[in-house]
mmCIF file with all atom_site columns, C-alpha atoms in Angstrom:
data_model
loop_
_atom_site.group_PDB
_atom_site.id
_atom_site.type_symbol
_atom_site.label_atom_id
_atom_site.label_alt_id
_atom_site.label_comp_id
_atom_site.label_asym_id
_atom_site.label_entity_id
_atom_site.label_seq_id
_atom_site.pdbx_PDB_ins_code
_atom_site.Cartn_x
_atom_site.Cartn_y
_atom_site.Cartn_z
_atom_site.occupancy
_atom_site.B_iso_or_equiv
_atom_site.pdbx_formal_charge
_atom_site.auth_seq_id
_atom_site.auth_comp_id
_atom_site.auth_asym_id
_atom_site.auth_atom_id
_atom_site.pdbx_PDB_model_num
ATOM 1   C CA . ASP P 1 1   ? 139.526 -31.848 -56.715 1.00 58.00 ? 1   ASP P CA 1
ATOM 2   C CA . ALA P 1 2   ? 137.419 -34.891 -55.899 1.00 60.00 ? 2   ALA P CA 1
ATOM 3   C CA . LYS P 1 3   ? 135.323 -36.554 -58.577 1.00 89.00 ? 3   LYS P CA 1
ATOM 4   C CA . THR P 1 4   ? 131.434 -36.676 -58.530 1.00 94.00 ? 4   THR P CA 1
ATOM 5   C CA . THR P 1 5   ? 129.085 -39.001 -59.868 1.00 95.00 ? 5   THR P CA 1
ATOM 6   C CA . GLN P 1 6   ? 125.386 -38.094 -60.750 1.00 96.00 ? 6   GLN P CA 1
ATOM 7   C CA . PRO P 1 7   ? 122.753 -40.078 -62.767 1.00 97.00 ? 7   PRO P CA 1
ATOM 8   C CA . PRO P 1 8   ? 122.544 -38.753 -66.286 1.00 95.00 ? 8   PRO P CA 1
ATOM 9   C CA . SER P 1 9   ? 118.775 -38.067 -65.962 1.00 97.00 ? 9   SER P CA 1
ATOM 10  C CA . MET P 1 10  ? 115.926 -37.988 -63.839 1.00 97.00 ? 10  MET P CA 1
ATOM 11  C CA . ASP P 1 11  ? 112.240 -36.991 -64.330 1.00 97.00 ? 11  ASP P CA 1
ATOM 12  C CA . CYS P 1 12  ? 109.767 -35.267 -61.788 1.00 96.00 ? 12  CYS P CA 1
ATOM 13  C CA . ALA P 1 13  ? 106.234 -34.454 -61.602 1.00 97.00 ? 13  ALA P CA 1
ATOM 14  C CA . GLU P 1 14  ? 105.389 -30.789 -61.649 1.00 96.00 ? 14  GLU P CA 1
ATOM 15  C CA . GLY P 1 15  ? 104.787 -29.510 -57.874 1.00 96.00 ? 15  GLY P CA 1
ATOM 16  C CA . ARG P 1 16  ? 106.473 -32.742 -56.436 1.00 96.00 ? 16  ARG P CA 1
ATOM 17  C CA . ALA P 1 17  ? 110.096 -32.595 -54.490 1.00 97.00 ? 17  ALA P CA 1
ATOM 18  C CA . ALA P 1 18  ? 112.883 -33.283 -56.859 1.00 97.00 ? 18  ALA P CA 1
ATOM 19  C CA . ASN P 1 19  ? 115.779 -34.948 -55.141 1.00 98.00 ? 19  ASN P CA 1
ATOM 20  C CA . LEU P 1 20  ? 118.987 -34.956 -56.934 1.00 98.00 ? 20  LEU P CA 1
ATOM 21  C CA . PRO P 1 21  ? 121.699 -37.405 -55.489 1.00 98.00 ? 21  PRO P CA 1
ATOM 22  C CA . CYS P 1 22  ? 125.451 -36.982 -55.913 1.00 97.00 ? 22  CYS P CA 1
ATOM 23  C CA . ASN P 1 23  ? 128.256 -39.254 -54.883 1.00 96.00 ? 23  ASN P CA 1
ATOM 24  C CA . HIS P 1 24  ? 131.594 -37.907 -53.974 1.00 95.00 ? 24  HIS P CA 1
ATOM 25  C CA . SER P 1 25  ? 133.533 -40.542 -51.900 1.00 93.00 ? 25  SER P CA 1
ATOM 26  C CA . THR P 1 26  ? 136.971 -39.172 -52.383 1.00 91.00 ? 26  THR P CA 1
ATOM 27  C CA . ILE P 1 27  ? 135.900 -35.702 -51.004 1.00 92.00 ? 27  ILE P CA 1
ATOM 28  C CA . SER P 1 28  ? 138.598 -34.023 -48.674 1.00 89.00 ? 28  SER P CA 1
ATOM 29  C CA . GLY P 1 29  ? 137.928 -32.417 -45.392 1.00 85.00 ? 29  GLY P CA 1
ATOM 30  C CA . ASN P 1 30  ? 138.192 -28.910 -46.710 1.00 86.00 ? 30  ASN P CA 1
ATOM 31  C CA . GLU P 1 31  ? 136.231 -29.224 -49.945 1.00 90.00 ? 31  GLU P CA 1
ATOM 32  C CA . TYR P 1 32  ? 132.755 -27.926 -50.403 1.00 92.00 ? 32  TYR P CA 1
ATOM 33  C CA . VAL P 1 33  ? 130.129 -29.272 -52.140 1.00 94.00 ? 33  VAL P CA 1
ATOM 34  C CA . TYR P 1 34  ? 128.288 -27.045 -54.816 1.00 94.00 ? 34  TYR P CA 1
ATOM 35  C CA . TRP P 1 35  ? 125.275 -27.051 -57.059 1.00 96.00 ? 35  TRP P CA 1
ATOM 36  C CA . TYR P 1 36  ? 124.837 -25.484 -60.141 1.00 97.00 ? 36  TYR P CA 1
ATOM 37  C CA . ARG P 1 37  ? 122.269 -25.418 -62.877 1.00 97.00 ? 37  ARG P CA 1
ATOM 38  C CA . GLN P 1 38  ? 122.195 -24.866 -66.646 1.00 96.00 ? 38  GLN P CA 1
ATOM 39  C CA . ILE P 1 39  ? 118.906 -24.295 -68.264 1.00 95.00 ? 39  ILE P CA 1
ATOM 40  C CA . HIS P 1 40  ? 119.217 -24.690 -72.100 1.00 88.00 ? 40  HIS P CA 1
ATOM 41  C CA . SER P 1 41  ? 121.671 -22.725 -73.954 1.00 83.00 ? 41  SER P CA 1
ATOM 42  C CA . GLN P 1 42  ? 122.111 -20.177 -70.980 1.00 92.00 ? 42  GLN P CA 1
ATOM 43  C CA . GLY P 1 43  ? 125.320 -19.796 -68.654 1.00 94.00 ? 43  GLY P CA 1
ATOM 44  C CA . PRO P 1 44  ? 125.219 -22.006 -65.457 1.00 95.00 ? 44  PRO P CA 1
ATOM 45  C CA . GLN P 1 45  ? 123.460 -20.430 -62.516 1.00 95.00 ? 45  GLN P CA 1
ATOM 46  C CA . TYR P 1 46  ? 124.549 -21.028 -58.943 1.00 94.00 ? 46  TYR P CA 1
ATOM 47  C CA . ILE P 1 47  ? 122.145 -22.911 -56.636 1.00 96.00 ? 47  ILE P CA 1
ATOM 48  C CA . ILE P 1 48  ? 123.899 -23.711 -53.136 1.00 95.00 ? 48  ILE P CA 1
ATOM 49  C CA . HIS P 1 49  ? 126.790 -24.905 -51.241 1.00 93.00 ? 49  HIS P CA 1
ATOM 50  C CA . GLY P 1 50  ? 127.754 -26.274 -48.058 1.00 93.00 ? 50  GLY P CA 1
ATOM 51  C CA . LEU P 1 51  ? 130.635 -28.186 -46.221 1.00 92.00 ? 51  LEU P CA 1
ATOM 52  C CA . LYS P 1 52  ? 129.240 -30.632 -43.841 1.00 91.00 ? 52  LYS P CA 1
ATOM 53  C CA . ASN P 1 53  ? 125.838 -29.086 -42.300 1.00 87.00 ? 53  ASN P CA 1
ATOM 54  C CA . ASN P 1 54  ? 122.561 -28.981 -44.219 1.00 93.00 ? 54  ASN P CA 1
ATOM 55  C CA . GLU P 1 55  ? 122.125 -25.637 -46.121 1.00 94.00 ? 55  GLU P CA 1
ATOM 56  C CA . THR P 1 56  ? 118.942 -24.137 -47.388 1.00 96.00 ? 56  THR P CA 1
ATOM 57  C CA . ASN P 1 57  ? 118.062 -20.959 -49.383 1.00 94.00 ? 57  ASN P CA 1
ATOM 58  C CA . GLU P 1 58  ? 115.320 -19.689 -51.575 1.00 93.00 ? 58  GLU P CA 1
ATOM 59  C CA . MET P 1 59  ? 116.113 -22.067 -54.599 1.00 94.00 ? 59  MET P CA 1
ATOM 60  C CA . ALA P 1 60  ? 117.154 -25.416 -52.709 1.00 97.00 ? 60  ALA P CA 1
ATOM 61  C CA . SER P 1 61  ? 117.984 -27.386 -49.592 1.00 97.00 ? 61  SER P CA 1
ATOM 62  C CA . LEU P 1 62  ? 121.201 -29.425 -49.843 1.00 97.00 ? 62  LEU P CA 1
ATOM 63  C CA . ILE P 1 63  ? 121.655 -32.465 -47.337 1.00 97.00 ? 63  ILE P CA 1
ATOM 64  C CA . ILE P 1 64  ? 125.024 -33.950 -46.874 1.00 96.00 ? 64  ILE P CA 1
ATOM 65  C CA . THR P 1 65  ? 125.623 -37.044 -45.240 1.00 96.00 ? 65  THR P CA 1
ATOM 66  C CA . GLU P 1 66  ? 127.503 -37.262 -42.046 1.00 94.00 ? 66  GLU P CA 1
ATOM 67  C CA . ASP P 1 67  ? 130.503 -39.157 -43.757 1.00 94.00 ? 67  ASP P CA 1
ATOM 68  C CA . ARG P 1 68  ? 130.253 -36.441 -46.373 1.00 95.00 ? 68  ARG P CA 1
ATOM 69  C CA . LYS P 1 69  ? 130.393 -38.956 -49.266 1.00 95.00 ? 69  LYS P CA 1
ATOM 70  C CA . SER P 1 70  ? 127.293 -38.006 -50.732 1.00 96.00 ? 70  SER P CA 1
ATOM 71  C CA . SER P 1 71  ? 124.717 -35.301 -51.114 1.00 97.00 ? 71  SER P CA 1
ATOM 72  C CA . THR P 1 72  ? 121.130 -34.624 -52.443 1.00 98.00 ? 72  THR P CA 1
ATOM 73  C CA . LEU P 1 73  ? 119.831 -31.438 -53.863 1.00 98.00 ? 73  LEU P CA 1
ATOM 74  C CA . ILE P 1 74  ? 116.302 -31.103 -52.953 1.00 98.00 ? 74  ILE P CA 1
ATOM 75  C CA . LEU P 1 75  ? 113.816 -28.565 -55.273 1.00 97.00 ? 75  LEU P CA 1
ATOM 76  C CA . PRO P 1 76  ? 110.821 -28.352 -52.901 1.00 96.00 ? 76  PRO P CA 1
ATOM 77  C CA . HIS P 1 77  ? 108.073 -27.887 -55.426 1.00 94.00 ? 77  HIS P CA 1
ATOM 78  C CA . ALA P 1 78  ? 109.512 -28.388 -58.521 1.00 96.00 ? 78  ALA P CA 1
ATOM 79  C CA . THR P 1 79  ? 108.039 -26.199 -61.740 1.00 96.00 ? 79  THR P CA 1
ATOM 80  C CA . LEU P 1 80  ? 108.387 -26.608 -65.406 1.00 96.00 ? 80  LEU P CA 1
ATOM 81  C CA . ARG P 1 81  ? 111.224 -23.939 -65.227 1.00 95.00 ? 81  ARG P CA 1
ATOM 82  C CA . ASP P 1 82  ? 113.261 -26.073 -62.932 1.00 97.00 ? 82  ASP P CA 1
ATOM 83  C CA . THR P 1 83  ? 114.014 -28.267 -66.125 1.00 97.00 ? 83  THR P CA 1
ATOM 84  C CA . ALA P 1 84  ? 117.732 -28.151 -66.594 1.00 97.00 ? 84  ALA P CA 1
ATOM 85  C CA . VAL P 1 85  ? 120.903 -29.893 -66.200 1.00 96.00 ? 85  VAL P CA 1
ATOM 86  C CA . TYR P 1 86  ? 122.004 -29.836 -62.495 1.00 97.00 ? 86  TYR P CA 1
ATOM 87  C CA . TYR P 1 87  ? 126.011 -30.010 -61.685 1.00 96.00 ? 87  TYR P CA 1
ATOM 88  C CA . CYS P 1 88  ? 127.363 -31.253 -58.393 1.00 96.00 ? 88  CYS P CA 1
ATOM 89  C CA . ILE P 1 89  ? 130.863 -30.152 -57.766 1.00 94.00 ? 89  ILE P CA 1
ATOM 90  C CA . VAL P 1 90  ? 133.109 -30.536 -54.946 1.00 92.00 ? 90  VAL P CA 1
ATOM 91  C CA . SER P 1 91  ? 135.998 -28.027 -54.689 1.00 88.00 ? 91  SER P CA 1
ATOM 92  C CA . LEU P 1 92  ? 138.035 -25.948 -52.422 1.00 82.00 ? 92  LEU P CA 1
ATOM 93  C CA . ILE P 1 93  ? 137.144 -22.439 -51.575 1.00 76.00 ? 93  ILE P CA 1
ATOM 94  C CA . GLN P 1 94  ? 140.121 -20.362 -52.709 1.00 73.00 ? 94  GLN P CA 1
ATOM 95  C CA . GLY P 1 95  ? 140.905 -17.044 -54.328 1.00 72.00 ? 95  GLY P CA 1
ATOM 96  C CA . ALA P 1 96  ? 139.990 -18.367 -57.772 1.00 76.00 ? 96  ALA P CA 1
ATOM 97  C CA . GLN P 1 97  ? 137.500 -21.267 -57.556 1.00 79.00 ? 97  GLN P CA 1
ATOM 98  C CA . LYS P 1 98  ? 138.552 -23.469 -60.341 1.00 83.00 ? 98  LYS P CA 1
ATOM 99  C CA . LEU P 1 99  ? 135.381 -25.552 -60.522 1.00 88.00 ? 99  LEU P CA 1
ATOM 100 C CA . VAL P 1 100 ? 135.432 -29.151 -62.573 1.00 88.00 ? 100 VAL P CA 1
ATOM 101 C CA . PHE P 1 101 ? 131.950 -29.683 -64.221 1.00 90.00 ? 101 PHE P CA 1
ATOM 102 C CA . GLY P 1 102 ? 131.087 -33.195 -64.817 1.00 89.00 ? 102 GLY P CA 1
ATOM 103 C CA . GLN P 1 103 ? 128.333 -33.991 -67.280 1.00 89.00 ? 103 GLN P CA 1
ATOM 104 C CA . GLY P 1 104 ? 125.373 -33.251 -64.506 1.00 94.00 ? 104 GLY P CA 1
ATOM 105 C CA . THR P 1 105 ? 122.100 -34.739 -64.177 1.00 96.00 ? 105 THR P CA 1
ATOM 106 C CA . ARG P 1 106 ? 119.352 -33.634 -66.693 1.00 96.00 ? 106 ARG P CA 1
ATOM 107 C CA . LEU P 1 107 ? 116.311 -32.997 -64.881 1.00 98.00 ? 107 LEU P CA 1
ATOM 108 C CA . THR P 1 108 ? 112.930 -32.920 -66.947 1.00 97.00 ? 108 THR P CA 1
ATOM 109 C CA . ILE P 1 109 ? 109.849 -31.463 -64.768 1.00 97.00 ? 109 ILE P CA 1
ATOM 110 C CA . ASN P 1 110 ? 106.572 -33.102 -66.401 1.00 96.00 ? 110 ASN P CA 1
ATOM 111 C CA . PRO P 1 111 ? 103.374 -31.496 -66.202 1.00 94.00 ? 111 PRO P CA 1
ATOM 112 C CA . ILE R 2 1   ? 125.192 -3.099  -67.481 1.00 52.00 ? 1   ILE R CA 1
ATOM 113 C CA . ALA R 2 2   ? 123.945 -5.460  -64.682 1.00 70.00 ? 2   ALA R CA 1
ATOM 114 C CA . GLY R 2 3   ? 126.285 -8.732  -63.895 1.00 91.00 ? 3   GLY R CA 1
ATOM 115 C CA . ILE R 2 4   ? 128.437 -10.066 -66.854 1.00 96.00 ? 4   ILE R CA 1
ATOM 116 C CA . THR R 2 5   ? 127.962 -9.434  -70.521 1.00 96.00 ? 5   THR R CA 1
ATOM 117 C CA . GLN R 2 6   ? 129.788 -11.018 -73.508 1.00 97.00 ? 6   GLN R CA 1
ATOM 118 C CA . ALA R 2 7   ? 130.320 -10.092 -76.747 1.00 97.00 ? 7   ALA R CA 1
ATOM 119 C CA . PRO R 2 8   ? 129.875 -10.981 -79.496 1.00 97.00 ? 8   PRO R CA 1
ATOM 120 C CA . THR R 2 9   ? 126.736 -13.247 -78.920 1.00 97.00 ? 9   THR R CA 1
ATOM 121 C CA . SER R 2 10  ? 128.167 -15.583 -81.952 1.00 97.00 ? 10  SER R CA 1
ATOM 122 C CA . GLN R 2 11  ? 130.578 -15.495 -84.190 1.00 97.00 ? 11  GLN R CA 1
ATOM 123 C CA . ILE R 2 12  ? 131.550 -17.438 -87.677 1.00 97.00 ? 12  ILE R CA 1
ATOM 124 C CA . LEU R 2 13  ? 135.246 -17.691 -87.932 1.00 96.00 ? 13  LEU R CA 1
ATOM 125 C CA . ALA R 2 14  ? 137.480 -18.817 -90.579 1.00 97.00 ? 14  ALA R CA 1
ATOM 126 C CA . ALA R 2 15  ? 140.492 -20.976 -89.600 1.00 97.00 ? 15  ALA R CA 1
ATOM 127 C CA . GLY R 2 16  ? 143.897 -19.282 -88.831 1.00 97.00 ? 16  GLY R CA 1
ATOM 128 C CA . ARG R 2 17  ? 142.029 -15.834 -88.011 1.00 97.00 ? 17  ARG R CA 1
ATOM 129 C CA . ARG R 2 18  ? 142.677 -14.422 -84.815 1.00 97.00 ? 18  ARG R CA 1
ATOM 130 C CA . MET R 2 19  ? 139.451 -13.836 -82.482 1.00 97.00 ? 19  MET R CA 1
ATOM 131 C CA . THR R 2 20  ? 139.121 -11.870 -79.287 1.00 98.00 ? 20  THR R CA 1
ATOM 132 C CA . LEU R 2 21  ? 136.112 -12.730 -77.168 1.00 98.00 ? 21  LEU R CA 1
ATOM 133 C CA . ARG R 2 22  ? 135.163 -10.023 -74.704 1.00 98.00 ? 22  ARG R CA 1
ATOM 134 C CA . CYS R 2 23  ? 133.838 -10.371 -71.138 1.00 98.00 ? 23  CYS R CA 1
ATOM 135 C CA . THR R 2 24  ? 132.864 -7.594  -68.849 1.00 97.00 ? 24  THR R CA 1
ATOM 136 C CA . GLN R 2 25  ? 131.438 -7.230  -65.252 1.00 96.00 ? 25  GLN R CA 1
ATOM 137 C CA . ASP R 2 26  ? 130.222 -4.607  -63.195 1.00 95.00 ? 26  ASP R CA 1
ATOM 138 C CA . MET R 2 27  ? 130.065 -6.287  -59.807 1.00 92.00 ? 27  MET R CA 1
ATOM 139 C CA . ARG R 2 28  ? 133.708 -5.622  -59.222 1.00 92.00 ? 28  ARG R CA 1
ATOM 140 C CA . HIS R 2 29  ? 134.818 -9.405  -58.432 1.00 92.00 ? 29  HIS R CA 1
ATOM 141 C CA . ASN R 2 30  ? 138.175 -9.975  -58.029 1.00 92.00 ? 30  ASN R CA 1
ATOM 142 C CA . ALA R 2 31  ? 138.138 -13.333 -59.863 1.00 92.00 ? 31  ALA R CA 1
ATOM 143 C CA . MET R 2 32  ? 137.174 -14.037 -63.619 1.00 95.00 ? 32  MET R CA 1
ATOM 144 C CA . TYR R 2 33  ? 136.933 -17.194 -65.729 1.00 96.00 ? 33  TYR R CA 1
ATOM 145 C CA . TRP R 2 34  ? 136.857 -18.339 -69.046 1.00 97.00 ? 34  TRP R CA 1
ATOM 146 C CA . TYR R 2 35  ? 135.258 -21.772 -69.703 1.00 97.00 ? 35  TYR R CA 1
ATOM 147 C CA . ARG R 2 36  ? 134.370 -23.657 -72.933 1.00 97.00 ? 36  ARG R CA 1
ATOM 148 C CA . GLN R 2 37  ? 131.537 -26.020 -73.404 1.00 95.00 ? 37  GLN R CA 1
ATOM 149 C CA . ASP R 2 38  ? 131.369 -28.556 -76.308 1.00 94.00 ? 38  ASP R CA 1
ATOM 150 C CA . LEU R 2 39  ? 128.093 -30.102 -77.586 1.00 87.00 ? 39  LEU R CA 1
ATOM 151 C CA . GLY R 2 40  ? 126.487 -32.278 -74.698 1.00 79.00 ? 40  GLY R CA 1
ATOM 152 C CA . LEU R 2 41  ? 129.373 -31.939 -72.139 1.00 82.00 ? 41  LEU R CA 1
ATOM 153 C CA . GLY R 2 42  ? 130.093 -29.979 -69.024 1.00 85.00 ? 42  GLY R CA 1
ATOM 154 C CA . LEU R 2 43  ? 131.932 -26.729 -69.072 1.00 92.00 ? 43  LEU R CA 1
ATOM 155 C CA . ARG R 2 44  ? 135.950 -26.865 -68.895 1.00 94.00 ? 44  ARG R CA 1
ATOM 156 C CA . LEU R 2 45  ? 138.092 -24.274 -67.418 1.00 95.00 ? 45  LEU R CA 1
ATOM 157 C CA . ILE R 2 46  ? 140.233 -22.762 -70.008 1.00 97.00 ? 46  ILE R CA 1
ATOM 158 C CA . HIS R 2 47  ? 141.928 -19.923 -68.018 1.00 97.00 ? 47  HIS R CA 1
ATOM 159 C CA . TYR R 2 48  ? 141.207 -17.741 -64.655 1.00 95.00 ? 48  TYR R CA 1
ATOM 160 C CA . SER R 2 49  ? 142.456 -14.516 -63.088 1.00 94.00 ? 49  SER R CA 1
ATOM 161 C CA . ASN R 2 50  ? 142.255 -14.430 -59.323 1.00 91.00 ? 50  ASN R CA 1
ATOM 162 C CA . THR R 2 51  ? 142.861 -10.643 -59.666 1.00 92.00 ? 51  THR R CA 1
ATOM 163 C CA . ALA R 2 52  ? 143.598 -7.771  -61.868 1.00 94.00 ? 52  ALA R CA 1
ATOM 164 C CA . GLY R 2 53  ? 147.234 -8.351  -63.074 1.00 94.00 ? 53  GLY R CA 1
ATOM 165 C CA . THR R 2 54  ? 147.372 -12.154 -62.651 1.00 94.00 ? 54  THR R CA 1
ATOM 166 C CA . THR R 2 55  ? 145.993 -14.883 -64.684 1.00 96.00 ? 55  THR R CA 1
ATOM 167 C CA . GLY R 2 56  ? 146.350 -18.821 -64.527 1.00 94.00 ? 56  GLY R CA 1
ATOM 168 C CA . LYS R 2 57  ? 145.780 -21.771 -66.612 1.00 95.00 ? 57  LYS R CA 1
ATOM 169 C CA . GLY R 2 58  ? 142.772 -23.903 -66.171 1.00 93.00 ? 58  GLY R CA 1
ATOM 170 C CA . GLU R 2 59  ? 142.191 -27.444 -67.546 1.00 92.00 ? 59  GLU R CA 1
ATOM 171 C CA . VAL R 2 60  ? 142.387 -26.649 -71.190 1.00 95.00 ? 60  VAL R CA 1
ATOM 172 C CA . PRO R 2 61  ? 144.369 -23.400 -72.097 1.00 97.00 ? 61  PRO R CA 1
ATOM 173 C CA . ASP R 2 62  ? 146.456 -24.409 -75.202 1.00 97.00 ? 62  ASP R CA 1
ATOM 174 C CA . GLY R 2 63  ? 145.689 -22.076 -78.240 1.00 97.00 ? 63  GLY R CA 1
ATOM 175 C CA . TYR R 2 64  ? 144.011 -19.509 -76.094 1.00 98.00 ? 64  TYR R CA 1
ATOM 176 C CA . SER R 2 65  ? 145.539 -16.499 -74.259 1.00 98.00 ? 65  SER R CA 1
ATOM 177 C CA . VAL R 2 66  ? 144.004 -13.953 -71.552 1.00 98.00 ? 66  VAL R CA 1
ATOM 178 C CA . SER R 2 67  ? 144.788 -10.674 -69.908 1.00 97.00 ? 67  SER R CA 1
ATOM 179 C CA . ARG R 2 68  ? 143.418 -8.661  -66.932 1.00 97.00 ? 68  ARG R CA 1
ATOM 180 C CA . ALA R 2 69  ? 144.371 -5.223  -67.127 1.00 97.00 ? 69  ALA R CA 1
ATOM 181 C CA . ASN R 2 70  ? 141.763 -4.132  -64.868 1.00 96.00 ? 70  ASN R CA 1
ATOM 182 C CA . THR R 2 71  ? 139.050 -5.580  -62.635 1.00 95.00 ? 71  THR R CA 1
ATOM 183 C CA . ASP R 2 72  ? 136.225 -5.281  -65.023 1.00 96.00 ? 72  ASP R CA 1
ATOM 184 C CA . ASP R 2 73  ? 137.290 -6.862  -68.012 1.00 97.00 ? 73  ASP R CA 1
ATOM 185 C CA . PHE R 2 74  ? 139.043 -10.365 -68.968 1.00 98.00 ? 74  PHE R CA 1
ATOM 186 C CA . PRO R 2 75  ? 139.206 -11.070 -73.163 1.00 98.00 ? 75  PRO R CA 1
ATOM 187 C CA . LEU R 2 76  ? 139.933 -14.345 -74.483 1.00 98.00 ? 76  LEU R CA 1
ATOM 188 C CA . THR R 2 77  ? 142.082 -14.442 -77.343 1.00 98.00 ? 77  THR R CA 1
ATOM 189 C CA . LEU R 2 78  ? 142.445 -16.993 -80.069 1.00 97.00 ? 78  LEU R CA 1
ATOM 190 C CA . ALA R 2 79  ? 145.499 -16.303 -81.797 1.00 95.00 ? 79  ALA R CA 1
ATOM 191 C CA . SER R 2 80  ? 145.064 -18.713 -84.988 1.00 97.00 ? 80  SER R CA 1
ATOM 192 C CA . ALA R 2 81  ? 141.614 -20.313 -84.844 1.00 97.00 ? 81  ALA R CA 1
ATOM 193 C CA . VAL R 2 82  ? 141.142 -24.004 -85.382 1.00 97.00 ? 82  VAL R CA 1
ATOM 194 C CA . PRO R 2 83  ? 138.065 -26.226 -85.950 1.00 97.00 ? 83  PRO R CA 1
ATOM 195 C CA . SER R 2 84  ? 138.278 -27.820 -82.844 1.00 96.00 ? 84  SER R CA 1
ATOM 196 C CA . GLN R 2 85  ? 138.141 -24.339 -80.852 1.00 97.00 ? 85  GLN R CA 1
ATOM 197 C CA . THR R 2 86  ? 134.090 -24.554 -81.965 1.00 97.00 ? 86  THR R CA 1
ATOM 198 C CA . SER R 2 87  ? 132.548 -24.239 -78.963 1.00 97.00 ? 87  SER R CA 1
ATOM 199 C CA . VAL R 2 88  ? 130.361 -22.166 -76.585 1.00 97.00 ? 88  VAL R CA 1
ATOM 200 C CA . TYR R 2 89  ? 132.508 -19.770 -74.356 1.00 98.00 ? 89  TYR R CA 1
ATOM 201 C CA . PHE R 2 90  ? 131.440 -18.490 -70.900 1.00 98.00 ? 90  PHE R CA 1
ATOM 202 C CA . CYS R 2 91  ? 132.751 -16.031 -69.090 1.00 98.00 ? 91  CYS R CA 1
ATOM 203 C CA . ALA R 2 92  ? 132.333 -15.839 -64.963 1.00 96.00 ? 92  ALA R CA 1
ATOM 204 C CA . SER R 2 93  ? 133.326 -14.127 -62.154 1.00 94.00 ? 93  SER R CA 1
ATOM 205 C CA . SER R 2 94  ? 133.179 -14.369 -58.499 1.00 92.00 ? 94  SER R CA 1
ATOM 206 C CA . ASP R 2 95  ? 134.225 -12.301 -55.368 1.00 87.00 ? 95  ASP R CA 1
ATOM 207 C CA . SER R 2 96  ? 136.614 -14.407 -53.259 1.00 73.00 ? 96  SER R CA 1
ATOM 208 C CA . ALA R 2 97  ? 136.940 -11.905 -50.609 1.00 69.00 ? 97  ALA R CA 1
ATOM 209 C CA . SER R 2 98  ? 133.246 -11.805 -49.468 1.00 66.00 ? 98  SER R CA 1
ATOM 210 C CA . GLY R 2 99  ? 131.191 -14.412 -47.649 1.00 60.00 ? 99  GLY R CA 1
ATOM 211 C CA . ARG R 2 100 ? 129.712 -15.376 -51.064 1.00 62.00 ? 100 ARG R CA 1
ATOM 212 C CA . ARG R 2 101 ? 132.867 -16.626 -52.547 1.00 63.00 ? 101 ARG R CA 1
ATOM 213 C CA . GLY R 2 102 ? 132.742 -19.597 -54.303 1.00 73.00 ? 102 GLY R CA 1
ATOM 214 C CA . GLU R 2 103 ? 129.471 -18.663 -55.996 1.00 87.00 ? 103 GLU R CA 1
ATOM 215 C CA . GLN R 2 104 ? 130.370 -17.871 -59.682 1.00 92.00 ? 104 GLN R CA 1
ATOM 216 C CA . PHE R 2 105 ? 128.298 -15.513 -61.797 1.00 93.00 ? 105 PHE R CA 1
ATOM 217 C CA . PHE R 2 106 ? 128.189 -16.621 -65.491 1.00 96.00 ? 106 PHE R CA 1
ATOM 218 C CA . GLY R 2 107 ? 127.832 -14.586 -68.757 1.00 96.00 ? 107 GLY R CA 1
ATOM 219 C CA . PRO R 2 108 ? 125.280 -15.744 -71.532 1.00 96.00 ? 108 PRO R CA 1
ATOM 220 C CA . GLY R 2 109 ? 128.044 -17.089 -73.722 1.00 97.00 ? 109 GLY R CA 1
ATOM 221 C CA . THR R 2 110 ? 129.554 -16.725 -77.046 1.00 98.00 ? 110 THR R CA 1
ATOM 222 C CA . ARG R 2 111 ? 128.947 -19.328 -79.576 1.00 97.00 ? 111 ARG R CA 1
ATOM 223 C CA . LEU R 2 112 ? 131.924 -19.672 -81.831 1.00 98.00 ? 112 LEU R CA 1
ATOM 224 C CA . THR R 2 113 ? 131.966 -21.721 -84.890 1.00 97.00 ? 113 THR R CA 1
ATOM 225 C CA . VAL R 2 114 ? 135.363 -22.062 -86.570 1.00 97.00 ? 114 VAL R CA 1
ATOM 226 C CA . LEU R 2 115 ? 135.315 -23.477 -90.381 1.00 96.00 ? 115 LEU R CA 1
#
């Protein structure tokens, strides 16, 4: 699976959009981009995933560049409860999804 | 039960003892996973199971064994615990047969300390 690079930490003001970048320059054509988050001490929570088109759900939007070498997770109106570690993961969709978690980005939402 | 449950919530264990961490899901997901998370680090995959009756090794399988006798349960066993196995253990499941495959659901974790 391709490796991802994320900034170790970011801050965002409450109510503003949080934009979390991820580089995955070695991604292969059939690998998807996944985003998970982990709120302190809890199990990770799935947010969104995509292949090449931009995706949106009730939690976030995922913007993938045309060359697929990077992506951005957007939380449109961040709240204090969005403070968490966010993981960008690249993986094939297969029977058992063997996710490789890096160290992620620690996002702090400030009041 | 809704989702994934893990037991125990936490455990302190003497080195050399045998320990089984339990994981049960009620979503009828075919795939299940065990991860460990050490302080300040991301999760690492220990073992996984694509479907009942099959298991596979992840990134850090040494010292651990799993079994998948049925769809719902996926216990993780430490045959002889060592201090380096002190960690938080997360169980997860996914439905690889549906349009939501790739989305893993995680349990609340088991905090294990081996002394």
